[in-house]
Amino acid sequence: MVLLFISCGEKEVHEEVVLRPVKYSEVSYLGGEKSRQFSGTAQTEKIVNLSFRSSGIITKLDMNLGQDVKKGQLLGTLDNVSARLSYESSIESKNSSESQMNTAKLSLNRVRILYEKGSASLSDYEAAKNSHRTAVASFESSKRSVAIQQDQIQFGYLYAPEDGVIASVTAEVDENISPGQAIGVLNAGTAIEISLGLPESIINAVKRDMNVKVSFTAIEGQVFKAVITEVAPALDSSTSTYPITVMVTDSDERIKSGMAANVLFEFVDEDIVKNTIVVPASAVGEDGKGRFVFLVEGDTNKATVKKQTIIIGDLTPEGFEVESGLKIGQKIAIAGLQTLLDGQDVKLN
């Protein structure tokens, strides 16, 4: 009974095996494709800051995040109190100057008749003509002032300058705003652009219309085609990099402005004959049998490393030249060789 009790109380314990993560790379030719990756932020090709051209209190605001708008659509209005008062004042000034002009015209006609009859002097006639010219000029100026004040009233209405989507709204109804103050952002473009900076070490290898690849953190497992559209000729002193612009040529509704993006550049050195295999120096180990690497076989979740003897040649800036033992496209571990064992299960990192 004691033995039965002990055997029933025993529990089977399963020990979870933790796989060691391993960094790896693919075997390539010397002078072959060299990949560099840089980060940037996606945005639509045309971003418009929306603002009124006059000051006032917002009385209407038809703007919501993600709202589709059409060119010419009314997005907001101001109370326009100052503009309307100025417009009314300009109307009164125009009416007054018009009355003065008409009076000056009547006076000029009267003096001209008297001058022709010899009852008025030449100086009186010239004075009347000058008064009439001044009155006419004042009237024309007042008419222009009316037109300007009428435009000021129109500045209290905000219309969509392009078709697009409202990306942000930074104002509310009853808020007092000033001219040029941004109250929202309109994404008016359809294409997605990525702005980033490149170091001087590779900027001369980058050209306009060069094809690159783009991936997004929010869209896993997919790579999009893109092309370089702008390359700055001068260094940006604030970042010590050369700004460039990349446009995504693959269209996908999942790509949205503001997403973090990784841009992959692949450079090919045509001056080097691509017939020599090269591996990173950190991937080569040495034991009593000579130089070796660890081949990686398997997928991302679970793989196996196998020791492979190789014969190396010269050391280049890209790593050791390999005379035998490896083929193009094979995967090899590039770090932590001293902790790996032949036939060990690992996880690719």
PDB file of C-alpha atoms in Angstrom, residues 105-345:
ATOM      1  CA  LYS A 105     -17.917 117.435 -60.843  1.00  0.00           C
ATOM      2  CA  LEU A 106     -20.858 119.842 -60.516  1.00  0.00           C
ATOM      3  CA  SER A 107     -18.511 122.555 -59.236  1.00  0.00           C
ATOM      4  CA  LEU A 108     -16.139 121.969 -62.144  1.00  0.00           C
ATOM      5  CA  ASN A 109     -18.960 122.266 -64.687  1.00  0.00           C
ATOM      6  CA  ARG A 110     -20.187 125.473 -63.108  1.00  0.00           C
ATOM      7  CA  VAL A 111     -16.719 127.075 -63.015  1.00  0.00           C
ATOM      8  CA  ARG A 112     -16.033 125.997 -66.588  1.00  0.00           C
ATOM      9  CA  ILE A 113     -19.207 127.755 -67.820  1.00  0.00           C
ATOM     10  CA  LEU A 114     -18.284 130.885 -65.897  1.00  0.00           C
ATOM     11  CA  TYR A 115     -14.722 130.741 -67.250  1.00  0.00           C
ATOM     12  CA  GLU A 116     -16.005 130.437 -70.808  1.00  0.00           C
ATOM     13  CA  LYS A 117     -18.195 133.499 -70.255  1.00  0.00           C
ATOM     14  CA  GLY A 118     -15.279 135.409 -68.747  1.00  0.00           C
ATOM     15  CA  SER A 119     -16.863 135.570 -65.300  1.00  0.00           C
ATOM     16  CA  ALA A 120     -14.249 133.282 -63.650  1.00  0.00           C
ATOM     17  CA  SER A 121     -10.479 133.393 -63.719  1.00  0.00           C
ATOM     18  CA  LEU A 122      -8.170 130.685 -65.086  1.00  0.00           C
ATOM     19  CA  SER A 123      -6.884 129.937 -61.592  1.00  0.00           C
ATOM     20  CA  ASP A 124     -10.447 129.258 -60.380  1.00  0.00           C
ATOM     21  CA  TYR A 125     -10.972 126.888 -63.289  1.00  0.00           C
ATOM     22  CA  GLU A 126      -7.678 125.026 -62.624  1.00  0.00           C
ATOM     23  CA  ALA A 127      -8.494 124.746 -58.912  1.00  0.00           C
ATOM     24  CA  ALA A 128     -11.871 123.204 -59.766  1.00  0.00           C
ATOM     25  CA  LYS A 129     -10.228 120.687 -62.111  1.00  0.00           C
ATOM     26  CA  ASN A 130      -7.700 119.700 -59.402  1.00  0.00           C
ATOM     27  CA  SER A 131     -10.468 119.231 -56.842  1.00  0.00           C
ATOM     28  CA  HIS A 132     -12.371 117.033 -59.268  1.00  0.00           C
ATOM     29  CA  ARG A 133      -9.281 114.886 -60.000  1.00  0.00           C
ATOM     30  CA  THR A 134      -8.636 114.438 -56.290  1.00  0.00           C
ATOM     31  CA  ALA A 135     -12.237 113.431 -55.673  1.00  0.00           C
ATOM     32  CA  VAL A 136     -12.138 110.904 -58.542  1.00  0.00           C
ATOM     33  CA  ALA A 137      -8.899 109.377 -57.210  1.00  0.00           C
ATOM     34  CA  SER A 138     -10.377 109.144 -53.723  1.00  0.00           C
ATOM     35  CA  PHE A 139     -13.452 107.383 -55.107  1.00  0.00           C
ATOM     36  CA  GLU A 140     -11.360 104.848 -57.058  1.00  0.00           C
ATOM     37  CA  SER A 141      -9.279 104.155 -53.948  1.00  0.00           C
ATOM     38  CA  SER A 142     -12.406 103.583 -51.869  1.00  0.00           C
ATOM     39  CA  LYS A 143     -13.731 101.118 -54.471  1.00  0.00           C
ATOM     40  CA  ARG A 144     -10.494  99.110 -54.246  1.00  0.00           C
ATOM     41  CA  SER A 145     -10.775  99.178 -50.480  1.00  0.00           C
ATOM     42  CA  VAL A 146     -14.279  97.710 -50.695  1.00  0.00           C
ATOM     43  CA  ALA A 147     -13.014  94.877 -52.903  1.00  0.00           C
ATOM     44  CA  ILE A 148     -10.154  94.164 -50.498  1.00  0.00           C
ATOM     45  CA  GLN A 149     -12.454  94.090 -47.473  1.00  0.00           C
ATOM     46  CA  GLN A 150     -14.825  91.813 -49.359  1.00  0.00           C
ATOM     47  CA  ASP A 151     -11.917  89.395 -49.912  1.00  0.00           C
ATOM     48  CA  GLN A 152     -11.144  89.598 -46.201  1.00  0.00           C
ATOM     49  CA  ILE A 153     -14.625  88.242 -45.522  1.00  0.00           C
ATOM     50  CA  GLN A 154     -13.915  85.343 -47.869  1.00  0.00           C
ATOM     51  CA  PHE A 155     -10.727  84.649 -45.907  1.00  0.00           C
ATOM     52  CA  GLY A 156     -13.018  83.627 -43.064  1.00  0.00           C
ATOM     53  CA  TYR A 157     -14.068  80.533 -45.031  1.00  0.00           C
ATOM     54  CA  LEU A 158     -11.784  77.507 -45.300  1.00  0.00           C
ATOM     55  CA  TYR A 159     -12.117  75.304 -48.385  1.00  0.00           C
ATOM     56  CA  ALA A 160     -10.269  72.066 -49.187  1.00  0.00           C
ATOM     57  CA  PRO A 161      -7.463  72.939 -51.640  1.00  0.00           C
ATOM     58  CA  GLU A 162      -7.224  69.361 -52.976  1.00  0.00           C
ATOM     59  CA  ASP A 163      -8.942  65.999 -52.791  1.00  0.00           C
ATOM     60  CA  GLY A 164      -7.596  64.076 -49.825  1.00  0.00           C
ATOM     61  CA  VAL A 165      -8.008  62.713 -46.321  1.00  0.00           C
ATOM     62  CA  ILE A 166      -7.968  64.670 -43.062  1.00  0.00           C
ATOM     63  CA  ALA A 167      -4.891  63.457 -41.159  1.00  0.00           C
ATOM     64  CA  SER A 168      -5.205  65.615 -38.039  1.00  0.00           C
ATOM     65  CA  VAL A 169      -7.414  68.305 -36.474  1.00  0.00           C
ATOM     66  CA  THR A 170      -5.855  70.734 -33.986  1.00  0.00           C
ATOM     67  CA  ALA A 171      -8.670  73.248 -33.373  1.00  0.00           C
ATOM     68  CA  GLU A 172     -12.218  73.298 -32.033  1.00  0.00           C
ATOM     69  CA  VAL A 173     -15.381  75.344 -32.576  1.00  0.00           C
ATOM     70  CA  ASP A 174     -15.428  78.606 -30.530  1.00  0.00           C
ATOM     71  CA  GLU A 175     -11.623  78.730 -30.564  1.00  0.00           C
ATOM     72  CA  ASN A 176     -10.023  82.082 -31.410  1.00  0.00           C
ATOM     73  CA  ILE A 177      -7.355  81.611 -34.076  1.00  0.00           C
ATOM     74  CA  SER A 178      -4.897  83.873 -35.897  1.00  0.00           C
ATOM     75  CA  PRO A 179      -4.049  84.073 -39.622  1.00  0.00           C
ATOM     76  CA  GLY A 180      -1.915  81.166 -40.810  1.00  0.00           C
ATOM     77  CA  GLN A 181      -2.449  79.125 -37.649  1.00  0.00           C
ATOM     78  CA  ALA A 182      -2.656  75.446 -38.662  1.00  0.00           C
ATOM     79  CA  ILE A 183      -5.945  73.896 -37.576  1.00  0.00           C
ATOM     80  CA  GLY A 184      -5.537  70.590 -39.405  1.00  0.00           C
ATOM     81  CA  VAL A 185      -3.522  68.550 -41.901  1.00  0.00           C
ATOM     82  CA  LEU A 186      -4.732  67.230 -45.250  1.00  0.00           C
ATOM     83  CA  ASN A 187      -3.063  64.252 -46.898  1.00  0.00           C
ATOM     84  CA  ALA A 188      -3.645  65.184 -50.518  1.00  0.00           C
ATOM     85  CA  GLY A 189      -1.297  62.740 -52.253  1.00  0.00           C
ATOM     86  CA  THR A 190      -1.946  59.167 -53.293  1.00  0.00           C
ATOM     87  CA  ALA A 191       1.627  57.852 -53.360  1.00  0.00           C
ATOM     88  CA  ILE A 192       3.637  57.029 -50.239  1.00  0.00           C
ATOM     89  CA  GLU A 193       7.064  58.591 -49.745  1.00  0.00           C
ATOM     90  CA  ILE A 194       9.777  57.835 -47.210  1.00  0.00           C
ATOM     91  CA  SER A 195      12.341  60.441 -46.196  1.00  0.00           C
ATOM     92  CA  LEU A 196      15.631  59.324 -44.679  1.00  0.00           C
ATOM     93  CA  GLY A 197      19.267  60.316 -44.386  1.00  0.00           C
ATOM     94  CA  LEU A 198      22.263  58.381 -45.735  1.00  0.00           C
ATOM     95  CA  PRO A 199      25.908  58.573 -44.571  1.00  0.00           C
ATOM     96  CA  GLU A 200      28.634  59.873 -46.847  1.00  0.00           C
ATOM     97  CA  SER A 201      30.135  56.381 -47.136  1.00  0.00           C
ATOM     98  CA  ILE A 202      27.372  55.217 -49.506  1.00  0.00           C
ATOM     99  CA  ILE A 203      25.759  58.379 -50.865  1.00  0.00           C
ATOM    100  CA  ASN A 204      27.815  58.241 -54.089  1.00  0.00           C
ATOM    101  CA  ALA A 205      26.418  54.762 -54.795  1.00  0.00           C
ATOM    102  CA  VAL A 206      22.842  56.064 -54.641  1.00  0.00           C
ATOM    103  CA  LYS A 207      21.216  57.535 -57.756  1.00  0.00           C
ATOM    104  CA  ARG A 208      17.817  58.783 -58.791  1.00  0.00           C
ATOM    105  CA  ASP A 209      15.482  56.117 -60.223  1.00  0.00           C
ATOM    106  CA  MET A 210      17.450  53.421 -58.357  1.00  0.00           C
ATOM    107  CA  ASN A 211      15.222  50.536 -57.237  1.00  0.00           C
ATOM    108  CA  VAL A 212      15.084  49.659 -53.543  1.00  0.00           C
ATOM    109  CA  LYS A 213      12.950  47.488 -51.266  1.00  0.00           C
ATOM    110  CA  VAL A 214      10.793  48.686 -48.383  1.00  0.00           C
ATOM    111  CA  SER A 215       9.303  46.842 -45.428  1.00  0.00           C
ATOM    112  CA  PHE A 216       7.018  48.170 -42.708  1.00  0.00           C
ATOM    113  CA  THR A 217       6.983  47.194 -39.055  1.00  0.00           C
ATOM    114  CA  ALA A 218       3.177  47.180 -39.080  1.00  0.00           C
ATOM    115  CA  ILE A 219       3.010  44.868 -42.133  1.00  0.00           C
ATOM    116  CA  GLU A 220       5.006  41.777 -41.274  1.00  0.00           C
ATOM    117  CA  GLY A 221       6.390  39.387 -43.818  1.00  0.00           C
ATOM    118  CA  GLN A 222       5.923  41.573 -46.898  1.00  0.00           C
ATOM    119  CA  VAL A 223       8.392  43.590 -48.937  1.00  0.00           C
ATOM    120  CA  PHE A 224       7.335  46.391 -51.293  1.00  0.00           C
ATOM    121  CA  LYS A 225       9.064  47.775 -54.364  1.00  0.00           C
ATOM    122  CA  ALA A 226      10.174  51.398 -54.308  1.00  0.00           C
ATOM    123  CA  VAL A 227      12.293  53.854 -56.273  1.00  0.00           C
ATOM    124  CA  ILE A 228      14.537  56.756 -55.253  1.00  0.00           C
ATOM    125  CA  THR A 229      13.021  60.050 -56.442  1.00  0.00           C
ATOM    126  CA  GLU A 230      15.222  62.673 -54.754  1.00  0.00           C
ATOM    127  CA  VAL A 231      18.877  62.763 -53.695  1.00  0.00           C
ATOM    128  CA  ALA A 232      20.235  65.834 -51.890  1.00  0.00           C
ATOM    129  CA  PRO A 233      23.544  67.180 -53.250  1.00  0.00           C
ATOM    130  CA  ALA A 234      24.579  68.631 -49.878  1.00  0.00           C
ATOM    131  CA  LEU A 235      24.936  67.407 -46.304  1.00  0.00           C
ATOM    132  CA  ASP A 236      22.220  68.228 -43.775  1.00  0.00           C
ATOM    133  CA  SER A 237      24.227  69.808 -40.945  1.00  0.00           C
ATOM    134  CA  SER A 238      21.594  68.970 -38.315  1.00  0.00           C
ATOM    135  CA  THR A 239      21.768  65.211 -38.964  1.00  0.00           C
ATOM    136  CA  SER A 240      25.183  64.906 -40.688  1.00  0.00           C
ATOM    137  CA  THR A 241      23.520  62.822 -43.411  1.00  0.00           C
ATOM    138  CA  TYR A 242      22.422  63.318 -47.011  1.00  0.00           C
ATOM    139  CA  PRO A 243      18.598  63.470 -47.266  1.00  0.00           C
ATOM    140  CA  ILE A 244      16.934  61.310 -49.908  1.00  0.00           C
ATOM    141  CA  THR A 245      13.326  60.510 -50.763  1.00  0.00           C
ATOM    142  CA  VAL A 246      12.005  57.072 -51.691  1.00  0.00           C
ATOM    143  CA  MET A 247       8.591  56.513 -53.306  1.00  0.00           C
ATOM    144  CA  VAL A 248       6.774  53.202 -52.836  1.00  0.00           C
ATOM    145  CA  THR A 249       5.629  51.941 -56.242  1.00  0.00           C
ATOM    146  CA  ASP A 250       3.540  49.043 -54.922  1.00  0.00           C
ATOM    147  CA  SER A 251       0.097  50.239 -53.838  1.00  0.00           C
ATOM    148  CA  ASP A 252      -1.432  48.788 -50.687  1.00  0.00           C
ATOM    149  CA  GLU A 253      -4.205  50.246 -48.530  1.00  0.00           C
ATOM    150  CA  ARG A 254      -2.464  48.941 -45.416  1.00  0.00           C
ATOM    151  CA  ILE A 255       0.400  51.418 -45.887  1.00  0.00           C
ATOM    152  CA  LYS A 256      -0.490  54.549 -43.951  1.00  0.00           C
ATOM    153  CA  SER A 257       1.222  57.855 -43.325  1.00  0.00           C
ATOM    154  CA  GLY A 258       3.367  57.814 -40.199  1.00  0.00           C
ATOM    155  CA  MET A 259       4.313  54.120 -40.333  1.00  0.00           C
ATOM    156  CA  ALA A 260       7.895  53.162 -39.498  1.00  0.00           C
ATOM    157  CA  ALA A 261       9.668  51.859 -42.608  1.00  0.00           C
ATOM    158  CA  ASN A 262      12.930  50.074 -43.369  1.00  0.00           C
ATOM    159  CA  VAL A 263      14.535  50.768 -46.752  1.00  0.00           C
ATOM    160  CA  LEU A 264      16.899  48.099 -48.121  1.00  0.00           C
ATOM    161  CA  PHE A 265      19.641  49.180 -50.544  1.00  0.00           C
ATOM    162  CA  GLU A 266      21.484  46.549 -52.579  1.00  0.00           C
ATOM    163  CA  PHE A 267      24.729  47.674 -54.179  1.00  0.00           C
ATOM    164  CA  VAL A 268      26.652  45.754 -56.842  1.00  0.00           C
ATOM    165  CA  ASP A 269      30.364  46.350 -57.507  1.00  0.00           C
ATOM    166  CA  GLU A 270      30.737  45.688 -61.233  1.00  0.00           C
ATOM    167  CA  ASP A 271      34.535  46.193 -61.119  1.00  0.00           C
ATOM    168  CA  ILE A 272      35.142  42.998 -59.143  1.00  0.00           C
ATOM    169  CA  VAL A 273      34.809  39.626 -60.846  1.00  0.00           C
ATOM    170  CA  LYS A 274      32.223  37.734 -58.840  1.00  0.00           C
ATOM    171  CA  ASN A 275      33.866  34.304 -58.762  1.00  0.00           C
ATOM    172  CA  THR A 276      35.296  34.227 -55.237  1.00  0.00           C
ATOM    173  CA  ILE A 277      33.218  33.213 -52.243  1.00  0.00           C
ATOM    174  CA  VAL A 278      33.675  35.336 -49.132  1.00  0.00           C
ATOM    175  CA  VAL A 279      32.431  34.885 -45.531  1.00  0.00           C
ATOM    176  CA  PRO A 280      32.615  37.260 -42.529  1.00  0.00           C
ATOM    177  CA  ALA A 281      35.735  36.836 -40.407  1.00  0.00           C
ATOM    178  CA  SER A 282      33.544  36.286 -37.328  1.00  0.00           C
ATOM    179  CA  ALA A 283      32.037  33.195 -38.987  1.00  0.00           C
ATOM    180  CA  VAL A 284      35.369  31.334 -39.258  1.00  0.00           C
ATOM    181  CA  GLY A 285      36.667  29.197 -36.404  1.00  0.00           C
ATOM    182  CA  GLU A 286      39.765  27.018 -36.013  1.00  0.00           C
ATOM    183  CA  ASP A 287      40.408  23.646 -34.356  1.00  0.00           C
ATOM    184  CA  GLY A 288      42.960  20.847 -34.648  1.00  0.00           C
ATOM    185  CA  LYS A 289      41.664  19.940 -38.116  1.00  0.00           C
ATOM    186  CA  GLY A 290      41.905  23.446 -39.526  1.00  0.00           C
ATOM    187  CA  ARG A 291      39.439  26.244 -40.285  1.00  0.00           C
ATOM    188  CA  PHE A 292      35.689  25.646 -40.125  1.00  0.00           C
ATOM    189  CA  VAL A 293      32.258  27.289 -40.172  1.00  0.00           C
ATOM    190  CA  PHE A 294      28.917  26.196 -38.778  1.00  0.00           C
ATOM    191  CA  LEU A 295      26.353  25.526 -41.507  1.00  0.00           C
ATOM    192  CA  VAL A 296      22.792  26.354 -40.510  1.00  0.00           C
ATOM    193  CA  GLU A 297      20.074  24.015 -41.778  1.00  0.00           C
ATOM    194  CA  GLY A 298      16.377  24.470 -41.026  1.00  0.00           C
ATOM    195  CA  ASP A 299      13.833  27.261 -40.710  1.00  0.00           C
ATOM    196  CA  THR A 300      13.572  30.312 -38.478  1.00  0.00           C
ATOM    197  CA  ASN A 301      11.901  28.583 -35.536  1.00  0.00           C
ATOM    198  CA  LYS A 302      14.185  25.548 -35.383  1.00  0.00           C
ATOM    199  CA  ALA A 303      17.452  24.812 -37.135  1.00  0.00           C
ATOM    200  CA  THR A 304      20.541  22.668 -36.688  1.00  0.00           C
ATOM    201  CA  VAL A 305      24.182  23.740 -36.930  1.00  0.00           C
ATOM    202  CA  LYS A 306      26.748  21.438 -38.512  1.00  0.00           C
ATOM    203  CA  LYS A 307      30.499  21.954 -38.484  1.00  0.00           C
ATOM    204  CA  GLN A 308      31.927  22.305 -41.995  1.00  0.00           C
ATOM    205  CA  THR A 309      35.663  22.321 -42.718  1.00  0.00           C
ATOM    206  CA  ILE A 310      36.755  24.973 -45.227  1.00  0.00           C
ATOM    207  CA  ILE A 311      39.939  26.203 -46.853  1.00  0.00           C
ATOM    208  CA  ILE A 312      40.348  29.951 -46.692  1.00  0.00           C
ATOM    209  CA  GLY A 313      42.372  32.371 -48.777  1.00  0.00           C
ATOM    210  CA  ASP A 314      43.168  36.058 -48.311  1.00  0.00           C
ATOM    211  CA  LEU A 315      41.465  38.340 -45.809  1.00  0.00           C
ATOM    212  CA  THR A 316      39.492  41.138 -47.529  1.00  0.00           C
ATOM    213  CA  PRO A 317      37.466  44.038 -46.086  1.00  0.00           C
ATOM    214  CA  GLU A 318      34.405  41.803 -46.569  1.00  0.00           C
ATOM    215  CA  GLY A 319      35.914  38.782 -44.800  1.00  0.00           C
ATOM    216  CA  PHE A 320      37.864  35.652 -45.673  1.00  0.00           C
ATOM    217  CA  GLU A 321      37.967  34.360 -49.226  1.00  0.00           C
ATOM    218  CA  VAL A 322      36.895  30.697 -49.309  1.00  0.00           C
ATOM    219  CA  GLU A 323      38.729  28.379 -51.708  1.00  0.00           C
ATOM    220  CA  SER A 324      36.644  25.256 -50.975  1.00  0.00           C
ATOM    221  CA  GLY A 325      34.020  23.871 -48.629  1.00  0.00           C
ATOM    222  CA  LEU A 326      31.099  26.227 -49.220  1.00  0.00           C
ATOM    223  CA  LYS A 327      28.508  27.018 -51.879  1.00  0.00           C
ATOM    224  CA  ILE A 328      26.637  30.201 -52.694  1.00  0.00           C
ATOM    225  CA  GLY A 329      23.372  30.560 -50.778  1.00  0.00           C
ATOM    226  CA  GLN A 330      24.289  28.332 -47.826  1.00  0.00           C
ATOM    227  CA  LYS A 331      23.537  29.770 -44.397  1.00  0.00           C
ATOM    228  CA  ILE A 332      26.325  30.057 -41.819  1.00  0.00           C
ATOM    229  CA  ALA A 333      26.481  31.211 -38.197  1.00  0.00           C
ATOM    230  CA  ILE A 334      28.338  34.506 -37.852  1.00  0.00           C
ATOM    231  CA  ALA A 335      28.605  34.930 -34.060  1.00  0.00           C
ATOM    232  CA  GLY A 336      29.194  32.895 -30.895  1.00  0.00           C
ATOM    233  CA  LEU A 337      31.044  29.992 -32.538  1.00  0.00           C
ATOM    234  CA  GLN A 338      32.764  29.059 -29.287  1.00  0.00           C
ATOM    235  CA  THR A 339      29.415  28.167 -27.680  1.00  0.00           C
ATOM    236  CA  LEU A 340      28.078  26.048 -30.576  1.00  0.00           C
ATOM    237  CA  LEU A 341      28.308  22.279 -30.882  1.00  0.00           C
ATOM    238  CA  ASP A 342      28.152  20.143 -33.993  1.00  0.00           C
ATOM    239  CA  GLY A 343      24.549  18.974 -34.461  1.00  0.00           C
ATOM    240  CA  GLN A 344      23.115  21.434 -31.906  1.00  0.00           C
ATOM    241  CA  ASP A 345      19.508  22.659 -32.368  1.00  0.00           C
TER     242      ASP A 345
END
